[in-house]
PDB file of C-alpha atoms in Angstrom:
ATOM      1  CA  UNK A   1    -150.072  90.153 -37.057  1.00 58.00           C
ATOM      2  CA  UNK A   2    -149.061  90.993 -40.616  1.00 66.00           C
ATOM      3  CA  UNK A   3    -149.124  88.331 -43.298  1.00 74.00           C
ATOM      4  CA  UNK A   4    -145.841  86.446 -43.475  1.00 74.00           C
ATOM      5  CA  UNK A   5    -144.743  87.298 -39.946  1.00 81.00           C
ATOM      6  CA  UNK A   6    -143.641  84.402 -37.770  1.00 83.00           C
ATOM      7  CA  UNK A   7    -145.075  84.658 -34.280  1.00 83.00           C
ATOM      8  CA  UNK A   8    -142.680  84.596 -31.339  1.00 81.00           C
ATOM      9  CA  UNK A   9    -143.194  81.307 -29.538  1.00 84.00           C
ATOM     10  CA  UNK A  10    -144.750  81.398 -26.111  1.00 84.00           C
ATOM     11  CA  UNK A  11    -141.983  81.092 -23.542  1.00 84.00           C
ATOM     12  CA  UNK A  12    -139.315  82.899 -25.560  1.00 82.00           C
ATOM     13  CA  UNK A  13    -137.685  85.490 -23.275  1.00 86.00           C
ATOM     14  CA  UNK A  14    -137.898  89.094 -24.420  1.00 80.00           C
ATOM     15  CA  UNK A  15    -137.157  91.023 -21.228  1.00 83.00           C
ATOM     16  CA  UNK A  16    -133.426  91.203 -20.501  1.00 88.00           C
ATOM     17  CA  UNK A  17    -133.310  94.050 -18.025  1.00 89.00           C
ATOM     18  CA  UNK A  18    -132.098  91.610 -15.340  1.00 89.00           C
ATOM     19  CA  UNK A  19    -130.934  88.626 -17.410  1.00 92.00           C
ATOM     20  CA  UNK A  20    -127.843  87.736 -19.388  1.00 92.00           C
ATOM     21  CA  UNK A  21    -128.472  88.145 -23.104  1.00 94.00           C
ATOM     22  CA  UNK A  22    -126.609  87.038 -26.230  1.00 93.00           C
ATOM     23  CA  UNK A  23    -124.759  90.281 -26.820  1.00 95.00           C
ATOM     24  CA  UNK A  24    -123.748  90.600 -23.191  1.00 95.00           C
ATOM     25  CA  UNK A  25    -122.439  87.037 -22.995  1.00 94.00           C
ATOM     26  CA  UNK A  26    -120.308  87.523 -26.104  1.00 96.00           C
ATOM     27  CA  UNK A  27    -119.342  91.094 -25.209  1.00 96.00           C
ATOM     28  CA  UNK A  28    -120.463  92.062 -28.694  1.00 97.00           C
ATOM     29  CA  UNK A  29    -120.475  95.808 -28.064  1.00 97.00           C
ATOM     30  CA  UNK A  30    -116.725  95.654 -27.463  1.00 97.00           C
ATOM     31  CA  UNK A  31    -116.072  93.100 -30.206  1.00 98.00           C
ATOM     32  CA  UNK A  32    -117.998  94.970 -32.894  1.00 98.00           C
ATOM     33  CA  UNK A  33    -116.420  98.272 -31.897  1.00 98.00           C
ATOM     34  CA  UNK A  34    -112.897  96.924 -32.436  1.00 98.00           C
ATOM     35  CA  UNK A  35    -112.701  97.703 -36.167  1.00 98.00           C
ATOM     36  CA  UNK A  36    -111.057 101.075 -36.725  1.00 98.00           C
ATOM     37  CA  UNK A  37    -109.996 101.785 -40.316  1.00 97.00           C
ATOM     38  CA  UNK A  38    -107.062 104.189 -40.579  1.00 97.00           C
ATOM     39  CA  UNK A  39    -107.285 105.175 -44.248  1.00 97.00           C
ATOM     40  CA  UNK A  40    -108.269 108.765 -45.082  1.00 97.00           C
ATOM     41  CA  UNK A  41    -110.842 108.956 -46.458  1.00 97.00           C
ATOM     42  CA  UNK A  42    -111.894 105.548 -45.147  1.00 97.00           C
ATOM     43  CA  UNK A  43    -111.619 102.976 -47.918  1.00 98.00           C
ATOM     44  CA  UNK A  44    -114.694 100.712 -48.077  1.00 97.00           C
ATOM     45  CA  UNK A  45    -112.578  97.551 -48.366  1.00 98.00           C
ATOM     46  CA  UNK A  46    -110.434  98.224 -45.310  1.00 98.00           C
ATOM     47  CA  UNK A  47    -113.161  96.777 -43.088  1.00 98.00           C
ATOM     48  CA  UNK A  48    -112.779  93.435 -44.897  1.00 98.00           C
ATOM     49  CA  UNK A  49    -109.026  93.538 -44.345  1.00 97.00           C
ATOM     50  CA  UNK A  50    -109.380  94.254 -40.633  1.00 98.00           C
ATOM     51  CA  UNK A  51    -112.090  91.659 -39.982  1.00 98.00           C
ATOM     52  CA  UNK A  52    -110.158  88.992 -41.900  1.00 97.00           C
ATOM     53  CA  UNK A  53    -107.169  89.434 -39.623  1.00 97.00           C
ATOM     54  CA  UNK A  54    -109.142  89.876 -36.418  1.00 98.00           C
ATOM     55  CA  UNK A  55    -111.092  86.659 -36.981  1.00 98.00           C
ATOM     56  CA  UNK A  56    -107.822  84.874 -37.722  1.00 97.00           C
ATOM     57  CA  UNK A  57    -106.477  86.065 -34.381  1.00 98.00           C
ATOM     58  CA  UNK A  58    -109.612  84.805 -32.617  1.00 98.00           C
ATOM     59  CA  UNK A  59    -109.077  81.379 -34.157  1.00 98.00           C
ATOM     60  CA  UNK A  60    -105.385  81.502 -33.202  1.00 98.00           C
ATOM     61  CA  UNK A  61    -106.453  82.122 -29.616  1.00 98.00           C
ATOM     62  CA  UNK A  62    -108.459  78.905 -29.693  1.00 98.00           C
ATOM     63  CA  UNK A  63    -105.689  76.997 -31.505  1.00 98.00           C
ATOM     64  CA  UNK A  64    -103.190  77.967 -28.813  1.00 98.00           C
ATOM     65  CA  UNK A  65    -105.653  77.064 -26.058  1.00 98.00           C
ATOM     66  CA  UNK A  66    -106.219  73.631 -27.611  1.00 98.00           C
ATOM     67  CA  UNK A  67    -102.549  72.890 -28.332  1.00 98.00           C
ATOM     68  CA  UNK A  68    -101.464  73.743 -24.808  1.00 98.00           C
ATOM     69  CA  UNK A  69    -104.176  71.377 -23.530  1.00 98.00           C
ATOM     70  CA  UNK A  70    -102.980  68.678 -25.963  1.00 98.00           C
ATOM     71  CA  UNK A  71     -99.434  69.044 -24.673  1.00 98.00           C
ATOM     72  CA  UNK A  72    -100.628  68.637 -21.072  1.00 98.00           C
ATOM     73  CA  UNK A  73    -102.733  65.606 -21.976  1.00 98.00           C
ATOM     74  CA  UNK A  74     -99.790  63.943 -23.695  1.00 98.00           C
ATOM     75  CA  UNK A  75     -97.602  64.674 -20.694  1.00 98.00           C
ATOM     76  CA  UNK A  76    -100.227  62.842 -18.639  1.00 98.00           C
ATOM     77  CA  UNK A  77    -100.292  59.942 -21.109  1.00 97.00           C
ATOM     78  CA  UNK A  78    -103.863  60.634 -22.214  1.00 97.00           C
ATOM     79  CA  UNK A  79    -103.610  60.116 -25.978  1.00 98.00           C
ATOM     80  CA  UNK A  80    -107.379  59.794 -26.470  1.00 96.00           C
ATOM     81  CA  UNK A  81    -108.131  63.285 -25.160  1.00 97.00           C
ATOM     82  CA  UNK A  82    -105.119  64.720 -26.964  1.00 98.00           C
ATOM     83  CA  UNK A  83    -106.436  63.333 -30.252  1.00 98.00           C
ATOM     84  CA  UNK A  84    -109.703  65.226 -29.778  1.00 98.00           C
ATOM     85  CA  UNK A  85    -107.811  68.502 -29.394  1.00 98.00           C
ATOM     86  CA  UNK A  86    -105.656  67.834 -32.456  1.00 98.00           C
ATOM     87  CA  UNK A  87    -108.804  67.110 -34.483  1.00 97.00           C
ATOM     88  CA  UNK A  88    -110.284  70.430 -33.446  1.00 98.00           C
ATOM     89  CA  UNK A  89    -107.134  72.361 -34.378  1.00 98.00           C
ATOM     90  CA  UNK A  90    -106.995  70.582 -37.734  1.00 97.00           C
ATOM     91  CA  UNK A  91    -110.515  71.748 -38.561  1.00 97.00           C
ATOM     92  CA  UNK A  92    -109.728  75.282 -37.423  1.00 98.00           C
ATOM     93  CA  UNK A  93    -106.864  75.485 -39.898  1.00 97.00           C
ATOM     94  CA  UNK A  94    -109.091  74.153 -42.652  1.00 97.00           C
ATOM     95  CA  UNK A  95    -111.538  76.940 -41.833  1.00 97.00           C
ATOM     96  CA  UNK A  96    -108.715  79.491 -41.824  1.00 97.00           C
ATOM     97  CA  UNK A  97    -107.470  78.221 -45.192  1.00 97.00           C
ATOM     98  CA  UNK A  98    -110.906  78.692 -46.747  1.00 97.00           C
ATOM     99  CA  UNK A  99    -111.110  82.161 -45.211  1.00 96.00           C
ATOM    100  CA  UNK A 100    -108.361  83.334 -47.565  1.00 96.00           C
ATOM    101  CA  UNK A 101    -110.878  83.091 -50.412  1.00 96.00           C
ATOM    102  CA  UNK A 102    -112.772  86.003 -48.864  1.00 97.00           C
ATOM    103  CA  UNK A 103    -109.690  88.223 -48.718  1.00 96.00           C
ATOM    104  CA  UNK A 104    -108.842  87.183 -52.268  1.00 96.00           C
ATOM    105  CA  UNK A 105    -111.870  89.198 -53.416  1.00 97.00           C
ATOM    106  CA  UNK A 106    -109.782  92.288 -52.578  1.00 96.00           C
ATOM    107  CA  UNK A 107    -108.190  93.290 -55.884  1.00 96.00           C
ATOM    108  CA  UNK A 108    -104.643  94.682 -56.184  1.00 96.00           C
ATOM    109  CA  UNK A 109    -105.992  98.102 -57.155  1.00 97.00           C
ATOM    110  CA  UNK A 110    -108.333  98.223 -54.157  1.00 97.00           C
ATOM    111  CA  UNK A 111    -105.673  97.162 -51.672  1.00 96.00           C
ATOM    112  CA  UNK A 112    -103.139  99.629 -53.102  1.00 96.00           C
ATOM    113  CA  UNK A 113    -105.537 102.459 -52.258  1.00 97.00           C
ATOM    114  CA  UNK A 114    -105.182 101.900 -48.504  1.00 97.00           C
ATOM    115  CA  UNK A 115    -102.084  99.711 -48.028  1.00 96.00           C
ATOM    116  CA  UNK A 116     -99.868 102.713 -47.384  1.00 95.00           C
ATOM    117  CA  UNK A 117    -101.905 103.616 -44.305  1.00 95.00           C
ATOM    118  CA  UNK A 118    -100.855 100.344 -42.607  1.00 95.00           C
ATOM    119  CA  UNK A 119     -97.365 101.703 -42.030  1.00 94.00           C
ATOM    120  CA  UNK A 120     -95.153  98.894 -40.720  1.00 92.00           C
ATOM    121  CA  UNK A 121     -98.054  96.811 -39.339  1.00 91.00           C
ATOM    122  CA  UNK A 122     -97.796  93.246 -40.608  1.00 91.00           C
ATOM    123  CA  UNK A 123     -98.989  89.742 -39.862  1.00 90.00           C
ATOM    124  CA  UNK A 124     -95.298  88.966 -39.304  1.00 90.00           C
ATOM    125  CA  UNK A 125     -95.811  90.621 -35.914  1.00 93.00           C
ATOM    126  CA  UNK A 126     -98.679  88.336 -34.856  1.00 96.00           C
ATOM    127  CA  UNK A 127     -97.889  87.278 -31.299  1.00 97.00           C
ATOM    128  CA  UNK A 128    -100.361  84.429 -31.288  1.00 97.00           C
ATOM    129  CA  UNK A 129     -99.103  83.012 -34.582  1.00 96.00           C
ATOM    130  CA  UNK A 130     -95.577  82.919 -33.166  1.00 96.00           C
ATOM    131  CA  UNK A 131     -96.912  81.171 -30.059  1.00 98.00           C
ATOM    132  CA  UNK A 132     -98.566  78.525 -32.236  1.00 97.00           C
ATOM    133  CA  UNK A 133     -95.366  77.984 -34.193  1.00 96.00           C
ATOM    134  CA  UNK A 134     -93.320  77.723 -30.990  1.00 98.00           C
ATOM    135  CA  UNK A 135     -95.631  75.201 -29.334  1.00 98.00           C
ATOM    136  CA  UNK A 136     -95.503  73.094 -32.508  1.00 97.00           C
ATOM    137  CA  UNK A 137     -91.701  73.216 -32.703  1.00 96.00           C
ATOM    138  CA  UNK A 138     -90.749  75.975 -35.142  1.00 96.00           C
ATOM    139  CA  UNK A 139     -88.829  77.963 -32.530  1.00 96.00           C
ATOM    140  CA  UNK A 140     -86.635  80.963 -33.228  1.00 95.00           C
ATOM    141  CA  UNK A 141     -85.252  82.937 -30.300  1.00 97.00           C
ATOM    142  CA  UNK A 142     -84.596  85.846 -32.657  1.00 96.00           C
ATOM    143  CA  UNK A 143     -88.345  86.386 -32.971  1.00 95.00           C
ATOM    144  CA  UNK A 144     -88.438  87.592 -29.364  1.00 97.00           C
ATOM    145  CA  UNK A 145     -86.985  90.923 -30.527  1.00 96.00           C
ATOM    146  CA  UNK A 146     -90.211  91.692 -32.366  1.00 95.00           C
ATOM    147  CA  UNK A 147     -92.074  91.721 -29.045  1.00 96.00           C
ATOM    148  CA  UNK A 148     -89.627  93.584 -26.817  1.00 96.00           C
ATOM    149  CA  UNK A 149     -91.971  96.593 -26.748  1.00 96.00           C
ATOM    150  CA  UNK A 150     -94.644  94.425 -25.087  1.00 97.00           C
ATOM    151  CA  UNK A 151     -93.379  92.818 -21.843  1.00 97.00           C
ATOM    152  CA  UNK A 152     -96.458  90.588 -21.619  1.00 97.00           C
ATOM    153  CA  UNK A 153     -96.038  89.200 -25.118  1.00 97.00           C
ATOM    154  CA  UNK A 154     -92.279  88.933 -24.761  1.00 97.00           C
ATOM    155  CA  UNK A 155     -92.651  86.953 -21.546  1.00 98.00           C
ATOM    156  CA  UNK A 156     -95.328  84.684 -22.977  1.00 97.00           C
ATOM    157  CA  UNK A 157     -93.280  83.838 -26.043  1.00 97.00           C
ATOM    158  CA  UNK A 158     -90.125  83.278 -23.991  1.00 98.00           C
ATOM    159  CA  UNK A 159     -92.063  80.879 -21.773  1.00 98.00           C
ATOM    160  CA  UNK A 160     -93.084  78.858 -24.831  1.00 98.00           C
ATOM    161  CA  UNK A 161     -89.517  79.015 -26.153  1.00 98.00           C
ATOM    162  CA  UNK A 162     -88.322  77.364 -22.945  1.00 98.00           C
ATOM    163  CA  UNK A 163     -91.132  74.794 -22.766  1.00 98.00           C
ATOM    164  CA  UNK A 164     -91.481  71.390 -24.461  1.00 98.00           C
ATOM    165  CA  UNK A 165     -93.445  71.315 -27.700  1.00 98.00           C
ATOM    166  CA  UNK A 166     -96.451  69.139 -28.490  1.00 98.00           C
ATOM    167  CA  UNK A 167     -94.078  66.812 -30.350  1.00 98.00           C
ATOM    168  CA  UNK A 168     -91.701  66.650 -27.378  1.00 98.00           C
ATOM    169  CA  UNK A 169     -94.644  65.671 -25.187  1.00 98.00           C
ATOM    170  CA  UNK A 170     -95.706  62.985 -27.664  1.00 98.00           C
ATOM    171  CA  UNK A 171     -92.215  61.497 -27.832  1.00 98.00           C
ATOM    172  CA  UNK A 172     -92.021  61.380 -24.045  1.00 98.00           C
ATOM    173  CA  UNK A 173     -95.429  59.724 -24.029  1.00 98.00           C
ATOM    174  CA  UNK A 174     -94.122  57.114 -26.494  1.00 98.00           C
ATOM    175  CA  UNK A 175     -91.115  56.455 -24.277  1.00 98.00           C
ATOM    176  CA  UNK A 176     -93.387  56.005 -21.261  1.00 98.00           C
ATOM    177  CA  UNK A 177     -95.335  53.415 -23.274  1.00 97.00           C
ATOM    178  CA  UNK A 178     -92.192  51.401 -23.877  1.00 97.00           C
ATOM    179  CA  UNK A 179     -91.104  52.673 -27.292  1.00 98.00           C
ATOM    180  CA  UNK A 180     -87.351  53.009 -27.790  1.00 97.00           C
ATOM    181  CA  UNK A 181     -87.095  56.793 -28.146  1.00 98.00           C
ATOM    182  CA  UNK A 182     -83.398  57.747 -27.800  1.00 97.00           C
ATOM    183  CA  UNK A 183     -82.585  59.394 -24.464  1.00 97.00           C
ATOM    184  CA  UNK A 184     -80.692  62.264 -26.095  1.00 97.00           C
ATOM    185  CA  UNK A 185     -83.881  63.261 -27.940  1.00 97.00           C
ATOM    186  CA  UNK A 186     -85.935  63.142 -24.751  1.00 97.00           C
ATOM    187  CA  UNK A 187     -83.332  65.358 -23.086  1.00 97.00           C
ATOM    188  CA  UNK A 188     -82.835  67.776 -25.988  1.00 97.00           C
ATOM    189  CA  UNK A 189     -82.607  71.552 -25.589  1.00 98.00           C
ATOM    190  CA  UNK A 190     -86.259  72.498 -26.095  1.00 98.00           C
ATOM    191  CA  UNK A 191     -85.368  76.126 -26.853  1.00 98.00           C
ATOM    192  CA  UNK A 192     -84.043  74.994 -30.246  1.00 97.00           C
ATOM    193  CA  UNK A 193     -86.145  74.507 -33.355  1.00 96.00           C
ATOM    194  CA  UNK A 194     -86.949  70.891 -34.057  1.00 96.00           C
ATOM    195  CA  UNK A 195     -84.752  69.311 -36.719  1.00 96.00           C
ATOM    196  CA  UNK A 196     -85.164  65.842 -38.141  1.00 97.00           C
ATOM    197  CA  UNK A 197     -83.697  63.002 -36.091  1.00 97.00           C
ATOM    198  CA  UNK A 198     -83.251  59.974 -38.383  1.00 97.00           C
ATOM    199  CA  UNK A 199     -82.842  57.713 -35.341  1.00 97.00           C
ATOM    200  CA  UNK A 200     -86.527  58.302 -34.581  1.00 98.00           C
ATOM    201  CA  UNK A 201     -87.676  56.788 -37.868  1.00 98.00           C
ATOM    202  CA  UNK A 202     -87.248  53.154 -36.695  1.00 97.00           C
ATOM    203  CA  UNK A 203     -89.445  53.968 -33.684  1.00 98.00           C
ATOM    204  CA  UNK A 204     -92.234  55.137 -35.948  1.00 98.00           C
ATOM    205  CA  UNK A 205     -91.621  52.310 -38.412  1.00 97.00           C
ATOM    206  CA  UNK A 206     -92.289  49.794 -35.641  1.00 97.00           C
ATOM    207  CA  UNK A 207     -95.549  51.583 -34.786  1.00 98.00           C
ATOM    208  CA  UNK A 208     -96.714  51.775 -38.406  1.00 97.00           C
ATOM    209  CA  UNK A 209     -95.866  48.152 -39.152  1.00 96.00           C
ATOM    210  CA  UNK A 210     -97.906  46.920 -36.166  1.00 96.00           C
ATOM    211  CA  UNK A 211    -100.884  49.312 -35.929  1.00 96.00           C
ATOM    212  CA  UNK A 212    -103.100  46.805 -34.111  1.00 96.00           C
ATOM    213  CA  UNK A 213    -100.536  46.457 -31.334  1.00 97.00           C
ATOM    214  CA  UNK A 214     -99.986  50.231 -31.073  1.00 97.00           C
ATOM    215  CA  UNK A 215    -103.313  51.655 -32.203  1.00 97.00           C
ATOM    216  CA  UNK A 216    -103.376  54.768 -30.000  1.00 97.00           C
ATOM    217  CA  UNK A 217     -99.840  55.762 -30.998  1.00 98.00           C
ATOM    218  CA  UNK A 218    -100.498  54.949 -34.655  1.00 98.00           C
ATOM    219  CA  UNK A 219    -103.674  57.034 -34.724  1.00 98.00           C
ATOM    220  CA  UNK A 220    -101.950  59.943 -33.000  1.00 98.00           C
ATOM    221  CA  UNK A 221     -99.166  59.892 -35.583  1.00 98.00           C
ATOM    222  CA  UNK A 222    -101.744  60.200 -38.359  1.00 98.00           C
ATOM    223  CA  UNK A 223    -103.525  62.976 -36.468  1.00 98.00           C
ATOM    224  CA  UNK A 224    -100.280  64.940 -36.320  1.00 98.00           C
ATOM    225  CA  UNK A 225     -99.780  64.464 -40.055  1.00 98.00           C
ATOM    226  CA  UNK A 226    -103.336  65.691 -40.631  1.00 97.00           C
ATOM    227  CA  UNK A 227    -102.562  68.744 -38.511  1.00 97.00           C
ATOM    228  CA  UNK A 228     -99.388  69.524 -40.414  1.00 96.00           C
ATOM    229  CA  UNK A 229    -101.130  69.113 -43.762  1.00 96.00           C
ATOM    230  CA  UNK A 230    -103.904  71.486 -42.672  1.00 97.00           C
ATOM    231  CA  UNK A 231    -101.365  74.013 -41.363  1.00 96.00           C
ATOM    232  CA  UNK A 232     -99.297  73.852 -44.534  1.00 95.00           C
ATOM    233  CA  UNK A 233    -102.363  74.241 -46.732  1.00 96.00           C
ATOM    234  CA  UNK A 234    -103.238  77.371 -44.756  1.00 96.00           C
ATOM    235  CA  UNK A 235     -99.689  78.658 -45.336  1.00 94.00           C
ATOM    236  CA  UNK A 236     -99.987  77.911 -49.053  1.00 94.00           C
ATOM    237  CA  UNK A 237    -103.317  79.723 -49.351  1.00 95.00           C
ATOM    238  CA  UNK A 238    -101.725  82.686 -47.537  1.00 94.00           C
ATOM    239  CA  UNK A 239     -98.882  82.716 -50.036  1.00 94.00           C
ATOM    240  CA  UNK A 240    -101.208  82.575 -53.040  1.00 94.00           C
ATOM    241  CA  UNK A 241    -103.493  85.299 -51.674  1.00 94.00           C
ATOM    242  CA  UNK A 242    -100.534  87.613 -51.040  1.00 93.00           C
ATOM    243  CA  UNK A 243     -99.137  86.877 -54.483  1.00 94.00           C
ATOM    244  CA  UNK A 244    -102.401  87.703 -56.263  1.00 94.00           C
ATOM    245  CA  UNK A 245    -102.889  90.876 -54.194  1.00 94.00           C
ATOM    246  CA  UNK A 246     -99.441  92.511 -54.072  1.00 92.00           C
ATOM    247  CA  UNK A 247     -97.363  90.394 -56.440  1.00 93.00           C
ATOM    248  CA  UNK A 248     -93.707  90.441 -55.370  1.00 90.00           C
ATOM    249  CA  UNK A 249     -93.713  93.653 -53.342  1.00 92.00           C
ATOM    250  CA  UNK A 250     -92.026  93.667 -49.952  1.00 90.00           C
ATOM    251  CA  UNK A 251     -94.250  93.053 -46.942  1.00 85.00           C
ATOM    252  CA  UNK A 252     -95.361  96.041 -44.884  1.00 86.00           C
ATOM    253  CA  UNK A 253     -93.305  94.684 -41.982  1.00 86.00           C
ATOM    254  CA  UNK A 254     -90.109  94.611 -44.054  1.00 85.00           C
ATOM    255  CA  UNK A 255     -90.061  90.950 -45.117  1.00 87.00           C
ATOM    256  CA  UNK A 256     -89.507  89.910 -48.721  1.00 87.00           C
ATOM    257  CA  UNK A 257     -93.209  89.096 -48.973  1.00 87.00           C
ATOM    258  CA  UNK A 258     -93.948  86.134 -51.224  1.00 90.00           C
ATOM    259  CA  UNK A 259     -90.369  84.856 -50.992  1.00 87.00           C
ATOM    260  CA  UNK A 260     -90.531  84.823 -47.217  1.00 85.00           C
ATOM    261  CA  UNK A 261     -93.837  82.957 -47.244  1.00 88.00           C
ATOM    262  CA  UNK A 262     -92.567  80.449 -49.803  1.00 91.00           C
ATOM    263  CA  UNK A 263     -89.586  79.562 -47.612  1.00 88.00           C
ATOM    264  CA  UNK A 264     -91.970  78.885 -44.725  1.00 85.00           C
ATOM    265  CA  UNK A 265     -93.470  76.042 -46.778  1.00 86.00           C
ATOM    266  CA  UNK A 266     -90.171  74.188 -46.401  1.00 85.00           C
ATOM    267  CA  UNK A 267     -90.563  74.115 -42.620  1.00 86.00           C
ATOM    268  CA  UNK A 268     -92.043  70.990 -41.068  1.00 91.00           C
ATOM    269  CA  UNK A 269     -93.080  70.245 -37.513  1.00 96.00           C
ATOM    270  CA  UNK A 270     -92.970  66.439 -37.586  1.00 97.00           C
ATOM    271  CA  UNK A 271     -90.427  65.453 -40.279  1.00 97.00           C
ATOM    272  CA  UNK A 272     -89.970  61.864 -39.082  1.00 98.00           C
ATOM    273  CA  UNK A 273     -93.675  61.179 -39.609  1.00 98.00           C
ATOM    274  CA  UNK A 274     -93.110  61.873 -43.298  1.00 96.00           C
ATOM    275  CA  UNK A 275     -89.758  60.095 -43.548  1.00 97.00           C
ATOM    276  CA  UNK A 276     -91.249  56.921 -42.064  1.00 97.00           C
ATOM    277  CA  UNK A 277     -93.448  56.567 -45.131  1.00 96.00           C
ATOM    278  CA  UNK A 278     -90.386  55.744 -47.205  1.00 95.00           C
ATOM    279  CA  UNK A 279     -89.546  52.875 -44.853  1.00 92.00           C
ATOM    280  CA  UNK A 280     -92.959  51.256 -44.511  1.00 89.00           C
ATOM    281  CA  UNK A 281     -93.123  48.004 -46.442  1.00 79.00           C
ATOM    282  CA  UNK A 282     -89.414  47.884 -47.328  1.00 72.00           C
TER     283      UNK A 282
END
C-alpha cells in the first residue's frame, strides 16, 4: 500500500453485482444526467443556473410532502407531530435562502451571454412552488392557466385550490380544542386566497396571554411565524439576487421581474399572527 493511503476496513462491501449500492438507491445516473444546457456554444455558467433551480425543485418536493402531512396531522388534532413538520420546512427555506448566494456569483455579463437561450422558461412557471403557495394560503385560480398544457399539473394544482390550507386546518384544530374561532371562518370558501380576519385576533390574543394554559397552540403559532419569516427571507434573497443579476429587466416569463418579486413580499400567509402582537399586553 502506498504511503498516505487509507486502507479499506475489513467488512466494507466492495462487490455490488447483486446488491443495492449508493448510486442505484439514489438513481444517480438519471439524476446526474438531467442537466442539459441549451446555449450554443454551451456557456460554462449555465450548469450552475440549471443545478440551482433543479435543487430548489427537489427541496420544494420535500416542502410540499411535509406541508401536506402537517395539514393532515392538524386535521387529526396532532399538533406535536405537525410542529415537527413545520420545523423541517422552516429549515429547508433557510437552506434555500442561503443557496441564493451561490447563484449570486453569476455576474450580469455572464448571465447575459446565455439568458436569451432560455426563451420563455421562468421560475414563474414552477408547478411545485405554486403548490406550496396554495397549501399555505396564497391561492390564485388564475394561475391554473399557466399549467393548462399539463393535465397532471393542472389537476394537482386545482385539487390544492379546492382543499383547505395548513392554516385552515390549524384553525379547525383550535376550534376542536375549544377556542372561539368564528363559524364563518371555519366554513369559508377555501378556493379563495386568505385575507386577514380581524375577528380572529382575540382568539390568538387569548392564547398568547395564557401560554401555560394553551402551550401546544401557543408553540404552533410561533412555529407558523417562524415558517413565514423563513419563507419571506427566501423571497427577499430571490429578489436581491435577481436585482443584482438582471437589474430591472423583464422576467423571461413575461413578468415585470424585480417589481413582481417585490410585490410578493407584501403577501402574508398568517396575518393575524402578526396583528396579535400589537394587542399583547394592552
